[in-house]
Short mmCIF file of C-alpha atoms and ligand atoms in Angstrom, two decimals:
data_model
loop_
_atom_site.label_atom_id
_atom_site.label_comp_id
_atom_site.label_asym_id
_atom_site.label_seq_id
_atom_site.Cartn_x
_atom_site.Cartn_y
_atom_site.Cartn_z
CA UNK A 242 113.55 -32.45 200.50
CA UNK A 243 114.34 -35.85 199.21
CA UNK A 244 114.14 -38.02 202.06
CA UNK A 245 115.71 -41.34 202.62
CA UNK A 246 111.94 -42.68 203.18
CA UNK A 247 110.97 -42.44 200.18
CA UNK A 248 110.59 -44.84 197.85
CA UNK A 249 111.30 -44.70 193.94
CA UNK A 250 108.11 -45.37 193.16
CA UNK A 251 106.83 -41.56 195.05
CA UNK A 252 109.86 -39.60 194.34
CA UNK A 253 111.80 -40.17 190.81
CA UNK A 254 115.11 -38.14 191.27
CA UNK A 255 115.91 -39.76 187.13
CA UNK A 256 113.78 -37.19 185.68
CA UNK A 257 114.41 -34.09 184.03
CA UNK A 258 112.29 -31.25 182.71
CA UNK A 259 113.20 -29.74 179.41
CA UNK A 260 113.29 -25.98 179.66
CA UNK A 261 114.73 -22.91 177.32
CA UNK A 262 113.32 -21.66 173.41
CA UNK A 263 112.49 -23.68 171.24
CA UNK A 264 115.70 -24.80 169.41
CA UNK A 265 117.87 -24.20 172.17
CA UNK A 266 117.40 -28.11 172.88
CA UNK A 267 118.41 -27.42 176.33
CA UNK A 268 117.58 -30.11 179.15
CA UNK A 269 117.72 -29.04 182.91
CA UNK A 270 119.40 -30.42 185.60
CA UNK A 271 117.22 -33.36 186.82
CA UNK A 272 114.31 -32.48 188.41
CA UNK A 273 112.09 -34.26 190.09
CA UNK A 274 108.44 -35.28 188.36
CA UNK A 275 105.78 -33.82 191.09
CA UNK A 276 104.58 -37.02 193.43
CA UNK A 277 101.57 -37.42 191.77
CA UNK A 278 103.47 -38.65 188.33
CA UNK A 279 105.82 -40.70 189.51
CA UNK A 280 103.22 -43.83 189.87
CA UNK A 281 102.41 -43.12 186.66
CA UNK A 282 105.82 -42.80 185.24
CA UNK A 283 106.67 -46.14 187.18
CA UNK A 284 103.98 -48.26 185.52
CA UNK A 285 105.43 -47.28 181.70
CA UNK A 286 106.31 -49.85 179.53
CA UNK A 287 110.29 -50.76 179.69
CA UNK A 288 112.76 -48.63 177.82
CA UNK A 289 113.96 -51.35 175.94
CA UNK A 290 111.88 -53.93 174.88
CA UNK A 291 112.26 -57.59 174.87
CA UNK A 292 112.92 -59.17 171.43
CA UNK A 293 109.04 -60.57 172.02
CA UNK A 294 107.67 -57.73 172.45
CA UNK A 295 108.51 -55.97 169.72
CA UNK A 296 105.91 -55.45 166.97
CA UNK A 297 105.98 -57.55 163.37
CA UNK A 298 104.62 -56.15 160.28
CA UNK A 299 106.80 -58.40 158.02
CA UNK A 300 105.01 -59.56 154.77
CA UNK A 301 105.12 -63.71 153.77
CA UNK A 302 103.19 -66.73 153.07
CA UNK A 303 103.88 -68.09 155.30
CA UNK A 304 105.96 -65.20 156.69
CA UNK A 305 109.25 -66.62 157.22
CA UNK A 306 109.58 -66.97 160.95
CA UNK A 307 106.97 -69.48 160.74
CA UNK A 308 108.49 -72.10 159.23
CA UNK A 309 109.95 -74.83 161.28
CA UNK A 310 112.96 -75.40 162.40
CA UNK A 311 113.98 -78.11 160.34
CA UNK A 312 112.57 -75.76 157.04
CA UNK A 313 114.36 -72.94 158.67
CA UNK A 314 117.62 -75.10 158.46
CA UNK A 315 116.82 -75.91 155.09
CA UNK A 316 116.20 -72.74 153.64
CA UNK A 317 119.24 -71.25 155.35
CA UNK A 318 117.36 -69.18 158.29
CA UNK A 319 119.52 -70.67 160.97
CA UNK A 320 123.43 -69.41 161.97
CA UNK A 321 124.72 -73.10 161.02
CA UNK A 322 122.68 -73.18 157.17
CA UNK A 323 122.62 -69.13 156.57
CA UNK A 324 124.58 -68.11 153.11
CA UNK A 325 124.65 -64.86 152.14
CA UNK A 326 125.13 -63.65 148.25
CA UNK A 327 126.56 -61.19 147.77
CA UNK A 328 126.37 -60.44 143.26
CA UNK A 329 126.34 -57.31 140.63
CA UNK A 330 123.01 -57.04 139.42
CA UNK A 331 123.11 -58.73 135.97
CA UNK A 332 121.02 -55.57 134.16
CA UNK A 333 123.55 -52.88 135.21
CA UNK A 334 126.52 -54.63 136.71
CA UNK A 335 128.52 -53.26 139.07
CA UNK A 336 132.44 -54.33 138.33
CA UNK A 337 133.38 -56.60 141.01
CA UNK A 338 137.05 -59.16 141.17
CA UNK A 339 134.74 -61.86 143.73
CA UNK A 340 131.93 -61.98 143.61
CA UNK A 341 130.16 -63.86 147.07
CA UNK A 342 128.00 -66.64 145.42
CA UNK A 343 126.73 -70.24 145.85
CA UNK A 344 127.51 -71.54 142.80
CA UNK A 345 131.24 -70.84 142.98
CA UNK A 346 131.13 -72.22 146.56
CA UNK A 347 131.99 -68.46 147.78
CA UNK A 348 128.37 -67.18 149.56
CA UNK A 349 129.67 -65.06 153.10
CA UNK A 350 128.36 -67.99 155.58
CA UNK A 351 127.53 -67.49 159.64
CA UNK A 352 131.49 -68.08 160.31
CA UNK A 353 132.82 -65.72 158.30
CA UNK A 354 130.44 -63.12 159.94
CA UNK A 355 131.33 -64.07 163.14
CA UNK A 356 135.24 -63.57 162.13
CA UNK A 357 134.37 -60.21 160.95
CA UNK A 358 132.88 -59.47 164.01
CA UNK A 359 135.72 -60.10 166.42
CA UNK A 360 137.35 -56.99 164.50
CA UNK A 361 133.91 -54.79 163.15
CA UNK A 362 130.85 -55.71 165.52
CA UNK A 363 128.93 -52.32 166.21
CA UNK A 364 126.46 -51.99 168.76
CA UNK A 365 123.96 -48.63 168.80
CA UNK A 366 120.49 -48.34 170.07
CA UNK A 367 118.13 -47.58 167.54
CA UNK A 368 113.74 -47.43 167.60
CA UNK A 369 112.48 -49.51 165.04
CA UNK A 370 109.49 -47.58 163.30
CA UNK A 371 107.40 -48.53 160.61
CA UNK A 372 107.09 -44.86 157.82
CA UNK A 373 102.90 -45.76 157.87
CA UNK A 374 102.08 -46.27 161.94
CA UNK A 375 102.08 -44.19 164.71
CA UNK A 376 103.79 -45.90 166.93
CA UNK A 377 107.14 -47.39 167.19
CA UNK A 378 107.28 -51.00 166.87
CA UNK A 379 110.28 -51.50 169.64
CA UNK A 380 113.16 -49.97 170.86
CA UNK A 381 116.58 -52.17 170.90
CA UNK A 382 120.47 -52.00 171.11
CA UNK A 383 121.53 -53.63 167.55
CA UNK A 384 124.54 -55.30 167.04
CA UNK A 385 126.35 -56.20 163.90
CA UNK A 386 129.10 -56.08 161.29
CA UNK A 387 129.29 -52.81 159.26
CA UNK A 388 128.01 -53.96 155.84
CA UNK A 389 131.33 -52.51 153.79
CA UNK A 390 133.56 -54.90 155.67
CA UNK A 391 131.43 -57.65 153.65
CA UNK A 392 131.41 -55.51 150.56
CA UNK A 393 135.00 -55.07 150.18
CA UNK A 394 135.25 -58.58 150.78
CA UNK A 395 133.86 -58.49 146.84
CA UNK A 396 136.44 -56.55 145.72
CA UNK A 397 134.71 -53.57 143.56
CA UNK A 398 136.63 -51.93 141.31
CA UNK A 399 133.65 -49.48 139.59
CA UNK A 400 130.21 -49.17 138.28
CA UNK A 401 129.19 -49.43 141.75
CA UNK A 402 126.50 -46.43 142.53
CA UNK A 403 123.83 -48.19 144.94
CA UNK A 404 123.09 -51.59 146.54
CA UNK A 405 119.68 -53.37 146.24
CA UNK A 406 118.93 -56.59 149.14
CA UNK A 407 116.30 -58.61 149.84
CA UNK A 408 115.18 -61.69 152.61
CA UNK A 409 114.27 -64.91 151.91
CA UNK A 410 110.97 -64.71 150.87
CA UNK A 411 110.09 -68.47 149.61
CA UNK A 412 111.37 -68.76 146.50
CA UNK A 413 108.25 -67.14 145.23
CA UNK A 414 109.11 -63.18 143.27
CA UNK A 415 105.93 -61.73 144.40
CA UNK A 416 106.41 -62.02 148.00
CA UNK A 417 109.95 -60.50 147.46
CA UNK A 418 110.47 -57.24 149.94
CA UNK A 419 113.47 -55.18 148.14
CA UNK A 420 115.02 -52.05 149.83
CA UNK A 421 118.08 -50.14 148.71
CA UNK A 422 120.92 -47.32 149.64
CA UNK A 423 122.74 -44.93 147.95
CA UNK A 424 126.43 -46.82 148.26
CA UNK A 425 128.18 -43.89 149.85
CA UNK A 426 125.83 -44.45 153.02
CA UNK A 427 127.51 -48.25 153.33
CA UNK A 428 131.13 -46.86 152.67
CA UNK A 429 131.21 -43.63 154.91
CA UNK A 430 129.16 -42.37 157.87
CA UNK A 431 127.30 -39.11 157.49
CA UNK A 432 128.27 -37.02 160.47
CA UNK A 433 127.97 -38.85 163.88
CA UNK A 434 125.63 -41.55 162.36
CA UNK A 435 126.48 -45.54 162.87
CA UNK A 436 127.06 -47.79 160.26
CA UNK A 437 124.37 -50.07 157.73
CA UNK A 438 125.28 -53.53 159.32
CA UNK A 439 124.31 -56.40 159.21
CA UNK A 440 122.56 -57.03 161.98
CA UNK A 441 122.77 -60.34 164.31
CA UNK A 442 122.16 -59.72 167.79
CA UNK A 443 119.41 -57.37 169.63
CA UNK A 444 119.45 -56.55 173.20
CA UNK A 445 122.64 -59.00 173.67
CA UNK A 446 120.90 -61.72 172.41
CA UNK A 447 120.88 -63.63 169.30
CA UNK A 448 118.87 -62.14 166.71
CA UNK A 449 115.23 -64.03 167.04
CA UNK A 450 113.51 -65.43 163.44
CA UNK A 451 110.86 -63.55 164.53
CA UNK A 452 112.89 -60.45 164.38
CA UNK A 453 114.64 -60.94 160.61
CA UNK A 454 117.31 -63.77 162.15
CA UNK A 455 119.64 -64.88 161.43
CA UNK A 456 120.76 -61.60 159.99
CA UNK A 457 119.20 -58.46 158.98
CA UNK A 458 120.28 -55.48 158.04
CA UNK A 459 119.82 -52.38 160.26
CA UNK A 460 120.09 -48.34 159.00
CA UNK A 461 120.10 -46.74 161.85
CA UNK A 462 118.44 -43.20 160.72
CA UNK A 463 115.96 -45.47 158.46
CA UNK A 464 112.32 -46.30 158.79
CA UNK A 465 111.74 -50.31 159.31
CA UNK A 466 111.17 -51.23 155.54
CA UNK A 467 114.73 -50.37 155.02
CA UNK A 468 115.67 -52.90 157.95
CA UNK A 469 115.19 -56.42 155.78
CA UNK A 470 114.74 -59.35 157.13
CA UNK A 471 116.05 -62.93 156.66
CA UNK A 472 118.60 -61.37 154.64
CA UNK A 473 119.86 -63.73 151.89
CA UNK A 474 121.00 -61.23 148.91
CA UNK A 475 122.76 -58.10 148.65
CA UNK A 476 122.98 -56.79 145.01
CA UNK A 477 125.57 -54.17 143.35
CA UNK A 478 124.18 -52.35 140.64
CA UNK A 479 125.04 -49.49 138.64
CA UNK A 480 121.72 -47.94 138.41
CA UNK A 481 121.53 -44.72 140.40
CA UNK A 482 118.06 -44.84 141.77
CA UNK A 483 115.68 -47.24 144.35
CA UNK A 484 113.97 -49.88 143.59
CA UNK A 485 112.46 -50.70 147.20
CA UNK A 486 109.06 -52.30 147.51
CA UNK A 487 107.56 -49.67 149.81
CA UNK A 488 108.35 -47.25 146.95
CA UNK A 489 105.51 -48.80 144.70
CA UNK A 490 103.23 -48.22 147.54
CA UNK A 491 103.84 -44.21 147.26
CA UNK A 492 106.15 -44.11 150.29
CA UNK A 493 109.15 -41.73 150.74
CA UNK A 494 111.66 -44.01 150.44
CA UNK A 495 114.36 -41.51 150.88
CA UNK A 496 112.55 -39.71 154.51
CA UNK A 497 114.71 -40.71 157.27
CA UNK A 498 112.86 -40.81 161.33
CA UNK A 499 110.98 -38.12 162.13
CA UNK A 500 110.15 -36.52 165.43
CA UNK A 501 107.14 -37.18 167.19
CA UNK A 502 105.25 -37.83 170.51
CA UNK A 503 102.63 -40.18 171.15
CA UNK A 504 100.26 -40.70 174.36
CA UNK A 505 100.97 -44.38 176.15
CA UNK A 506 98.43 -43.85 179.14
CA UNK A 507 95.78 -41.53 179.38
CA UNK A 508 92.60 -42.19 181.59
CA UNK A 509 88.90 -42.88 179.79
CA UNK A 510 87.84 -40.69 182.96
CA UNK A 511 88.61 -38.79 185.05
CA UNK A 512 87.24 -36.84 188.86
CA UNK A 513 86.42 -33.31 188.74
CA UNK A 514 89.26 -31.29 190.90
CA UNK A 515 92.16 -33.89 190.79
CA UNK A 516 94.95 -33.21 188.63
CA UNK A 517 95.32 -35.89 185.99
CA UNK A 518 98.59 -37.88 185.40
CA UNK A 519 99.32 -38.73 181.84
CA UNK A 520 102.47 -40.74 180.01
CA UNK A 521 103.76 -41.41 176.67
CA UNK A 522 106.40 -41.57 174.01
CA UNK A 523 108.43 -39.84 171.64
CA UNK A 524 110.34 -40.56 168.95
CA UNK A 525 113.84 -38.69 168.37
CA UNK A 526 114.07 -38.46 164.55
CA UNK A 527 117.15 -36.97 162.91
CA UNK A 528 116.18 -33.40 163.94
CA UNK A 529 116.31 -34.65 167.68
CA UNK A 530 113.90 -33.55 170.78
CA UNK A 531 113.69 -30.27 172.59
CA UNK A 532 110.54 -30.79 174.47
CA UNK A 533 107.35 -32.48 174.42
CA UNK A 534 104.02 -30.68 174.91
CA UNK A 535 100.29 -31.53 175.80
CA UNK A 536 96.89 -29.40 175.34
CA UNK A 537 93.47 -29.87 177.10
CA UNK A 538 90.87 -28.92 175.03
CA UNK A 539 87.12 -28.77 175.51
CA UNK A 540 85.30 -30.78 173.37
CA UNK A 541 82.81 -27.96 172.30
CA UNK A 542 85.73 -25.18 172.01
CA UNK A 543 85.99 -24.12 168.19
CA UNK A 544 89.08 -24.05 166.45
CA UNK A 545 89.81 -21.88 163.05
CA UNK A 546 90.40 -23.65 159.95
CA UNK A 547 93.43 -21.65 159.27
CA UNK A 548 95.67 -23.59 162.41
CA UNK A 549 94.81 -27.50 161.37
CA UNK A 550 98.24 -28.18 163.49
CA UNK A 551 97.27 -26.09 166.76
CA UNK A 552 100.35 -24.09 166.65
CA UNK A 553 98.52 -21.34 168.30
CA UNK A 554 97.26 -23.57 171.38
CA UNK A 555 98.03 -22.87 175.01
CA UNK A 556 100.70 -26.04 174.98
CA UNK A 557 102.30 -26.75 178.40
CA UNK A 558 105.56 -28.40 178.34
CA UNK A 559 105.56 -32.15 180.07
CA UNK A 560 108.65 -33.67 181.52
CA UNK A 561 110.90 -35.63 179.45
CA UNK A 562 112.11 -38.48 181.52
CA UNK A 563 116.24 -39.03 181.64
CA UNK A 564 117.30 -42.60 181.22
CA UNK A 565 116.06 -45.15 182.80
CA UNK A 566 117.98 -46.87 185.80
CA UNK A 567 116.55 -50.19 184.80
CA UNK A 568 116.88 -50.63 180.93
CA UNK A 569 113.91 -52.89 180.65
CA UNK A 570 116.07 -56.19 179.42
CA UNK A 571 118.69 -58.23 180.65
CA UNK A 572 121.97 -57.04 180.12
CA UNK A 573 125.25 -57.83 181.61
CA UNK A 574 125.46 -56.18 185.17
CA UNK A 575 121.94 -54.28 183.97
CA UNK A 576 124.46 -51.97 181.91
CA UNK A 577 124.41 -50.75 178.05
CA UNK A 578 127.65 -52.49 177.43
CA UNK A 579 131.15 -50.92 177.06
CA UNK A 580 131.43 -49.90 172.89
CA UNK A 581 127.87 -48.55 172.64
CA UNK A 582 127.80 -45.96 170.43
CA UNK A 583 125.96 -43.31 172.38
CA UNK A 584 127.05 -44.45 175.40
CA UNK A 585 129.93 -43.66 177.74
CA UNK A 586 131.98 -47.15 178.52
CA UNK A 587 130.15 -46.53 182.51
CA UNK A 588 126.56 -46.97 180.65
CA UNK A 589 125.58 -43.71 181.01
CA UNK A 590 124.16 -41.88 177.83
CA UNK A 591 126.20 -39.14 176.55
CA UNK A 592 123.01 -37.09 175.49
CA UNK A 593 119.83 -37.19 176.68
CA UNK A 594 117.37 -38.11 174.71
CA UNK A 595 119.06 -39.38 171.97
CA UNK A 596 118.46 -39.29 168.30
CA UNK A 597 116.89 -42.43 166.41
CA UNK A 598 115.93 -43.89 169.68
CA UNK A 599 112.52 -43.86 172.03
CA UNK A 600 112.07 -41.00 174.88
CA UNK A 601 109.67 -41.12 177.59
CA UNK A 602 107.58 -38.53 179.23
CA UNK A 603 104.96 -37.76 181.85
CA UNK A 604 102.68 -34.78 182.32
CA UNK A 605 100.44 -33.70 185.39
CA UNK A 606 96.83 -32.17 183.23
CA UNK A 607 96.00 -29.84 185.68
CA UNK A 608 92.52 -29.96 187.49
CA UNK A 609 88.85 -30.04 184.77
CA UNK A 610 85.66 -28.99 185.63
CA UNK A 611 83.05 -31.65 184.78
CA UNK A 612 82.83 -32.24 180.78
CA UNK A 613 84.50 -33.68 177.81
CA UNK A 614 87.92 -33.29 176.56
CA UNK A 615 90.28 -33.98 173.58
CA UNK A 616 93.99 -34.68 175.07
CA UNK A 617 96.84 -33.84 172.44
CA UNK A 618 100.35 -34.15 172.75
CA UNK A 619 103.17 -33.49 170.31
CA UNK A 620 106.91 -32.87 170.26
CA UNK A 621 109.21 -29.96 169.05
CA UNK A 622 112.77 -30.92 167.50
CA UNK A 623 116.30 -29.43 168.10
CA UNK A 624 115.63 -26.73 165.86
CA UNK A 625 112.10 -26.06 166.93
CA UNK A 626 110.24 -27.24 164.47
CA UNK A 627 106.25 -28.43 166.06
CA UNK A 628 104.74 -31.31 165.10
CA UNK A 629 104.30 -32.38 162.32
CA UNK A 630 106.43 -29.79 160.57
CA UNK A 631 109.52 -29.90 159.10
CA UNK A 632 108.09 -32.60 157.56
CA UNK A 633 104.50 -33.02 157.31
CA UNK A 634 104.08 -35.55 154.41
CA UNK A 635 101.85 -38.55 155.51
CA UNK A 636 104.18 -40.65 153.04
CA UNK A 637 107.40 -39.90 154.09
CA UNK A 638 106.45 -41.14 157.69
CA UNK A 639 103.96 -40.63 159.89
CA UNK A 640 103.64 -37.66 162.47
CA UNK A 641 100.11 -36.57 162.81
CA UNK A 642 99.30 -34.94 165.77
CA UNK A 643 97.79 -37.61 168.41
CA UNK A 644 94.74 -36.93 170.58
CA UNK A 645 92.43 -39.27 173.07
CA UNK A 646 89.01 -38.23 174.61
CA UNK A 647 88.64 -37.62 178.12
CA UNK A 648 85.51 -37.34 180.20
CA UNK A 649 85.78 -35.31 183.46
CA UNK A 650 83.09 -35.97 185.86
CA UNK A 651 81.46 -34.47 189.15
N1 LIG B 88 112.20 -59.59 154.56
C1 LIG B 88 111.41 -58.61 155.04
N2 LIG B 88 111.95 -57.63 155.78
C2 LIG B 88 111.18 -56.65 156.30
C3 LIG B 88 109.78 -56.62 156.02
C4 LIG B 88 109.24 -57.68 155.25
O1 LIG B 88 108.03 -57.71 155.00
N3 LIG B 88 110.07 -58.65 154.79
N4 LIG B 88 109.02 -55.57 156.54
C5 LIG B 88 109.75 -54.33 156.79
C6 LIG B 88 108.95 -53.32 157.45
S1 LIG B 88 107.83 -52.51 156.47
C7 LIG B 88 109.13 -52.99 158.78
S2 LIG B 88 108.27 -51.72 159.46
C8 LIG B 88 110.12 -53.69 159.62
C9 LIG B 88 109.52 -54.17 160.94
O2 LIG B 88 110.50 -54.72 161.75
P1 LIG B 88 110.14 -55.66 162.99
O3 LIG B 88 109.22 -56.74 162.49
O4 LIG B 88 111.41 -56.17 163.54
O5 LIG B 88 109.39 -54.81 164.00
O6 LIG B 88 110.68 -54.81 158.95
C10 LIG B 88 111.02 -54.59 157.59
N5 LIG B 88 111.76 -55.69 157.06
MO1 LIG B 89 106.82 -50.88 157.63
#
């Protein structure tokens, strides 16, 4: 079979084909994508993306990572000027011996951080999402400082039920963007989750302003607007209940990732009689990623009223890709580094895909007779839930089914 010939770019040993029931979850041994994908699978988009590359929806006027340098300084955006507060909120106060403030010369500083790193830093790979689009925004390794380290630096004693933070956001209330956790999630893990930190290095490198730098926090199950940026307050109330800004725009605020696929590169057109390579995404939510699935359908083919999600369609199963052997960034020795959580100290993944993060696939459409067509794709969880189910709510994130139009002529 796999001759020494061949290049990478014809014959992609790193992928594997998802077989078994749904909800088995079971991935089979690598396989390899039929010749005709593996150009296609070759031109995707890196695994990880550059800190650039990334996406920004972030709210401001101007939004912060505009400002200049020397503002920046001044405003305490930069490692040498950033202070962070860390209060009870003065309504419901949550009973703490030390407070972290300005005023009494205590604010948590870039140094203190740093110090709490050499002990605490975390490092986990994590797809940044926003709840309303489509389409994740990026796909990084975050690295940080569990946020309890810095709240028992505060020394609580009680009253302390939930913690409210918010970014610079130039001095002006209405541009504030709030977010808020329950307190147990900063204090104790669920299950095999990593921690809230606070966040100040993606991909190895130093958090950019573009991307919430200095320091941001970063939930790993969350969607983005729990993720602030240009963190400059954490508060410690003793009200039981959110207050985030995306709540007041009828978002889910409690909804963590969900599971779905999207298409990344699907021809306008296409020749009668070839078969038809296709790529695209999927994100792992909490409920993880069995398989992914696509569906050719005729343009002019009806469909009853009483399946709006296509669960009776003929899917056909597409092949997940396993990890990537070039991570799409620079990392030491082009390796996830040694204390990833997910990772094995070698690099290598311990499951594949993993949950919270990006997966890849590629189908092969077979070949159309001439006409028009409506590509769909969508994903199927660990427990074998179908898009968008368990959770179809447009407001507690998005997972609509995706489709593109195809035109297959003589
Ligand atoms: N301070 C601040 N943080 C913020 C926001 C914002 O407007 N201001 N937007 C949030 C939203 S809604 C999303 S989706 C993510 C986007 O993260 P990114 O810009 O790194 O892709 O940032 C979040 N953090
Ligand atoms: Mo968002």
């Amino acid at each position: 079979m796999a001759s020494s010939k061949l290049t990478r770019r014809e014959f992609i040993p790193a992928a594997a084909a998802l077989v078994g029931a749904a909800g088995g979850g079971e991935v089979a041994a690598a396989a390899e994508l039929p010749r005709e994908l593996a150009a296609a699978a070759a031109r995707m988009e890196p695994y990880l993306f550059p800190q650039s590359r990334f996406q920004d929806v972030s709210r401001g006027n101007p939004i912060p990572h505009r400002l200049s340098e020397e503002r920046r300084r001044e405003v305490g955006l930069t490692r040498e000027s950033w202070q962070l507060e860390v209060i009870p909120d003065s309504a419901n106060p949550a009973t703490l011996a030390r407070p972290l403030t300005r005023t009494q010369g205590t604010a948590f500083n870039f140094d203190a951080l740093m110090k709490l790193a050499e002990k605490h830093a975390v490092r986990f790979p994590k797809v940044m999402t926003c709840l309303n689009i489509g389409c994740p925004l990026g796909m990084g390794i975050w690295e940080g400082v569990p946020l309890r380290e810095v709240l028992w630096l505060t020394q609580p004693k009680e009253n302390l039920r939930r913690v409210f933070y918010y970014g610079y956001h130039n001095d002006d209330p209405k541009q504030m963007f709030r977010s808020s956790l329950p307190i147990s999630r900063v204090f104790e893990d669920p299950f095999d989750l990593p921690p809230v930190i606070l966040c100040y290095k993606l991909n190895g490198e130093w958090l950019e302003p573009q991307r919430g730098g200095p320091v941001r926090v970063v939930v790993p199950e969350a969607y983005g607007f729990k993720n602030i940026k240009w963190l400059s307050h954490v508060v410690l109330t003793n009200l039981f209940y959110a207050n985030d800004t995306y709540g007041e725009q009828n978002n889910d605020v409690d909804s963590p990732l969900k599971t779905f696929a999207g298409l990344l590169d699907v021809p306008a057109s296409a020749k009668a009689g070839t078969s038809i390579p296709i790529t695209g995404w999927a994100q792992c939510g909490l409920g993880g990623l069995s398989r992914v699935q696509t569906w050719v359908r005729p343009v002019n083919q009806p469909w009853p009223d009483e399946d709006p999600t296509f669960i009776g369609a003929p899917w056909v199963d597409a092949h997940v890709l396993s990890p990537p052997t070039s991570w799409g960034v620079d990392l030491p020795g082009g390796r996830i580094p040694p204390g990833t959580h997910g990772f094995h100290d070698s690099g290598a993944p311990k499951q594949w895909p993993m949950r919270l993060t990006k997966a890849q696939w590629a189908a092969l459409l077979p070949p159309l007779p001439p006409g028009e067509y409506t590509i769909y794709c969508r994903a199927i969880d660990e427990k074998g839930h179908a898009q968008p189910m368990p959770r179809p709510f447009r407001k507690s994130g998005h997972a609509a089914i995706q489709f593109t139009r195809l035109v297959v002529t003589a």
